[in-house]
Backbone as ProteinMPNN parsed JSONL, in Angstrom:
{"seq_chain_A": "MPGADFMVVDFTTGEPLPLGEADEIVVHGPSVLTRYWKSTEATAAVPRDGRPHTGDIGCLDEKVTGIELLDSS", "coords_chain_A": {"N_chain_A": [[0.886, -1.149, -0.017], [1.046, 1.971, -1.108], [2.636, 4.723, 0.538], [1.879, 3.912, 3.074], [2.51, 3.1, 6.546], [3.803, 0.534, 8.33], [3.717, -1.287, 11.408], [4.813, -3.638, 13.879], [3.475, -4.408, 16.949], [3.578, -4.718, 20.46], [0.752, -6.438, 21.74], [-0.551, -5.827, 24.096], [0.815, -3.712, 25.356], [1.383, -1.945, 23.313], [3.961, -1.201, 22.543], [6.538, -0.921, 20.051], [7.915, -3.73, 18.298], [10.85, -5.768, 17.652], [12.263, -6.581, 14.378], [10.991, -9.613, 12.946], [9.652, -10.513, 15.133], [6.454, -11.631, 16.068], [3.286, -10.122, 16.42], [0.657, -7.769, 17.112], [-0.522, -6.03, 14.195], [-0.038, -2.679, 13.172], [-1.055, 0.005, 11.35], [-0.565, 2.937, 9.381], [-1.568, 5.725, 7.337], [-2.398, 7.528, 4.259], [-4.477, 6.182, 2.994], [-5.754, 4.744, 4.848], [-8.303, 3.338, 6.972], [-10.326, 5.597, 8.526], [-12.644, 5.933, 9.941], [-15.652, 4.045, 10.893], [-18.557, 3.653, 8.923], [-21.44, 5.034, 9.963], [-21.141, 4.036, 12.683], [-20.121, 5.035, 15.466], [-19.289, 3.819, 17.787], [-17.643, 1.591, 17.019], [-15.795, 2.985, 15.576], [-14.458, 4.509, 17.544], [-13.148, 2.457, 18.983], [-11.0, 1.525, 17.35], [-8.617, 3.262, 16.809], [-5.64, 3.643, 18.639], [-3.177, 5.456, 20.38], [-3.129, 7.117, 18.279], [-2.946, 5.68, 15.961], [-4.571, 3.307, 13.753], [-5.281, 0.112, 15.125], [-5.122, -3.123, 13.975], [-5.829, -5.562, 14.99], [-5.003, -7.797, 13.87], [-2.494, -10.494, 13.588], [0.93, -10.451, 12.888], [4.265, -10.313, 11.308], [7.211, -8.53, 10.617], [9.896, -8.938, 8.33], [13.335, -8.914, 7.565], [13.895, -10.019, 5.097], [11.504, -9.991, 3.715], [9.533, -7.976, 1.651], [7.333, -6.88, 2.614], [4.606, -7.158, 4.92], [4.034, -10.082, 6.868], [1.188, -11.91, 7.246], [-0.124, -13.653, 9.948], [-2.279, -14.366, 11.439], [-5.723, -13.56, 11.655], [-8.06, -11.217, 12.88]], "CA_chain_A": [[0.019, -0.001, 0.034], [1.843, 3.116, -1.188], [2.464, 5.657, 1.573], [1.442, 3.245, 4.434], [3.643, 2.742, 7.509], [3.377, -0.688, 9.044], [4.547, -1.737, 12.536], [4.225, -4.692, 14.716], [3.541, -3.8, 18.339], [3.059, -5.704, 21.538], [-0.802, -6.243, 21.73], [-0.995, -5.35, 25.388], [1.482, -2.4, 25.736], [1.467, -1.043, 22.21], [5.318, -0.941, 22.222], [7.125, -1.55, 18.86], [8.654, -4.932, 18.442], [11.896, -5.757, 16.644], [11.933, -7.474, 13.058], [10.921, -10.995, 13.092], [8.706, -10.851, 16.287], [5.05, -11.503, 15.675], [2.209, -9.699, 17.312], [-0.462, -6.974, 16.466], [-0.121, -5.163, 13.059], [-0.576, -1.33, 13.281], [-0.826, 0.635, 10.077], [-0.975, 4.354, 9.324], [-1.339, 6.259, 5.998], [-3.5, 8.362, 3.74], [-5.688, 5.501, 2.514], [-6.108, 3.768, 5.886], [-9.504, 3.565, 7.615], [-10.32, 6.743, 9.629], [-13.925, 5.716, 10.648], [-16.628, 3.144, 10.272], [-19.784, 4.313, 8.468], [-22.646, 4.875, 10.958], [-20.773, 3.293, 13.861], [-19.201, 5.761, 16.262], [-18.636, 2.94, 18.801], [-16.565, 0.917, 16.423], [-14.729, 3.903, 15.159], [-13.767, 4.78, 18.763], [-12.405, 1.324, 19.333], [-9.943, 1.21, 16.416], [-7.369, 3.916, 16.972], [-4.913, 3.811, 19.911], [-1.931, 6.072, 20.091], [-3.241, 7.859, 17.018], [-2.865, 4.779, 14.762], [-5.497, 2.165, 13.849], [-4.716, -1.178, 15.453], [-5.92, -3.974, 13.199], [-6.153, -6.814, 15.714], [-4.387, -8.916, 13.247], [-1.237, -10.812, 13.996], [1.869, -10.632, 11.847], [5.543, -10.062, 11.622], [8.026, -7.924, 9.602], [11.181, -9.608, 8.23], [14.296, -8.209, 6.663], [13.95, -10.595, 3.733], [10.285, -9.813, 3.081], [9.341, -6.593, 1.4], [6.016, -6.376, 3.185], [4.346, -7.819, 6.303], [3.477, -11.486, 6.791], [-0.034, -11.999, 8.06], [-0.11, -14.912, 10.584], [-3.681, -14.631, 12.055], [-6.646, -12.37, 11.398], [-9.173, -11.12, 13.858]], "C_chain_A": [[0.915, 1.263, 0.078], [1.534, 4.229, -0.021], [2.179, 5.22, 2.957], [2.678, 2.944, 5.217], [3.066, 1.603, 8.334], [4.27, -0.869, 10.253], [3.909, -2.937, 13.125], [4.573, -4.279, 16.112], [3.112, -4.931, 19.267], [1.53, -5.392, 21.753], [-1.337, -5.54, 22.976], [-0.399, -3.868, 25.647], [1.467, -1.349, 24.583], [2.913, -0.684, 21.78], [5.785, -1.685, 20.891], [7.944, -2.794, 19.117], [9.735, -5.005, 17.37], [11.467, -6.673, 15.455], [11.943, -8.89, 13.505], [10.045, -11.461, 14.274], [7.342, -10.652, 15.812], [4.17, -11.063, 16.807], [1.284, -8.741, 16.465], [0.172, -6.05, 15.3], [-0.849, -3.787, 13.324], [-0.153, -0.701, 11.961], [-1.342, 2.156, 10.126], [-0.639, 4.9, 7.934], [-2.529, 6.926, 5.507], [-4.631, 7.549, 3.266], [-6.156, 4.506, 3.613], [-7.384, 4.187, 6.58], [-9.336, 4.654, 8.652], [-11.644, 6.637, 10.445], [-14.784, 4.65, 10.035], [-17.916, 3.911, 9.989], [-20.928, 4.004, 9.46], [-22.325, 4.0, 12.153], [-19.744, 3.972, 14.669], [-18.484, 4.877, 17.321], [-17.552, 2.127, 18.196], [-15.458, 1.734, 15.965], [-13.874, 4.222, 16.478], [-12.855, 3.694, 19.246], [-11.177, 1.113, 18.591], [-8.737, 1.933, 16.776], [-6.862, 3.925, 18.429], [-3.657, 4.506, 19.621], [-1.885, 6.787, 18.745], [-3.078, 6.947, 15.74], [-3.966, 3.754, 14.939], [-4.795, 0.884, 14.128], [-5.697, -2.214, 14.821], [-6.467, -5.207, 13.906], [-5.691, -8.008, 14.982], [-2.986, -9.155, 13.695], [-0.287, -11.032, 12.814], [3.307, -10.261, 12.221], [6.271, -9.351, 10.33], [9.348, -8.669, 9.606], [11.995, -8.938, 7.274], [14.235, -8.7, 5.231], [12.639, -10.337, 2.989], [10.073, -8.314, 2.858], [8.034, -6.071, 1.851], [5.857, -7.037, 4.558], [3.703, -9.146, 6.036], [2.425, -11.561, 7.817], [-0.1, -13.427, 8.621], [-1.491, -15.315, 11.069], [-4.474, -13.375, 11.869], [-7.771, -12.394, 12.406], [-10.542, -11.075, 13.202]], "O_chain_A": [[1.47, 1.601, 1.124], [0.388, 4.557, 0.288], [2.219, 6.005, 3.905], [3.729, 2.591, 4.682], [1.999, 1.708, 8.939], [5.474, -0.632, 10.156], [2.729, -3.241, 12.947], [5.689, -3.882, 16.447], [2.426, -5.89, 18.915], [1.126, -4.241, 21.918], [-2.334, -4.818, 22.969], [-1.107, -2.969, 26.1], [1.524, -0.137, 24.789], [3.103, 0.032, 20.797], [5.477, -2.855, 20.664], [8.628, -2.856, 20.139], [9.596, -4.401, 16.307], [10.481, -7.407, 15.523], [12.764, -9.32, 14.314], [9.737, -12.646, 14.398], [7.04, -9.625, 15.205], [4.262, -11.523, 17.946], [1.167, -8.911, 15.251], [1.22, -5.427, 15.465], [-2.038, -3.732, 13.639], [0.985, -0.867, 11.52], [-2.324, 2.523, 10.771], [0.424, 4.599, 7.392], [-3.568, 6.944, 6.165], [-5.721, 8.101, 3.114], [-6.869, 3.546, 3.32], [-7.545, 5.391, 6.774], [-8.429, 4.671, 9.484], [-11.732, 7.205, 11.533], [-14.692, 4.362, 8.842], [-18.304, 4.759, 10.792], [-21.283, 2.853, 9.716], [-23.204, 3.265, 12.602], [-18.578, 3.58, 14.618], [-17.333, 5.099, 17.697], [-16.529, 1.968, 18.864], [-14.306, 1.298, 15.941], [-12.645, 4.179, 16.413], [-11.847, 3.998, 19.883], [-10.27, 0.515, 19.17], [-7.761, 1.243, 17.071], [-7.638, 4.201, 19.344], [-3.043, 4.16, 18.612], [-0.829, 7.03, 18.16], [-3.081, 7.437, 14.611], [-4.29, 3.357, 16.058], [-3.812, 0.561, 13.461], [-6.9, -2.195, 15.082], [-7.446, -5.811, 13.467], [-5.945, -9.136, 15.404], [-2.305, -8.228, 14.132], [-0.641, -11.712, 11.851], [3.547, -9.917, 13.378], [5.919, -9.607, 9.179], [9.886, -9.005, 10.661], [11.507, -8.426, 6.267], [14.475, -7.954, 4.282], [12.615, -10.439, 1.762], [10.375, -7.491, 3.722], [7.649, -4.949, 1.52], [6.819, -7.407, 5.231], [2.927, -9.309, 5.094], [2.626, -11.342, 9.012], [-0.131, -14.364, 7.823], [-1.818, -16.501, 11.098], [-3.945, -12.264, 11.922], [-8.341, -13.436, 12.731], [-11.556, -10.995, 13.894]]}, "name": "protein", "num_of_chains": 1, "seq": "MPGADFMVVDFTTGEPLPLGEADEIVVHGPSVLTRYWKSTEATAAVPRDGRPHTGDIGCLDEKVTGIELLDSS"}
């Protein structure tokens, strides 16, 4: 996704994890979800620390040019 910034963070603390460690995928960018249509409750639950937390589990690897999705919420 052009212009998107991906991170893998500890699901509980939100702290960024080093390459190769798997946990929650966080993404930020111009084409990323900013709100759910007609659902303020769902919209309020998504962003933490100013970034949407996907609830999906993945990892970043030096050899992979993207993110590897391991489990989806």
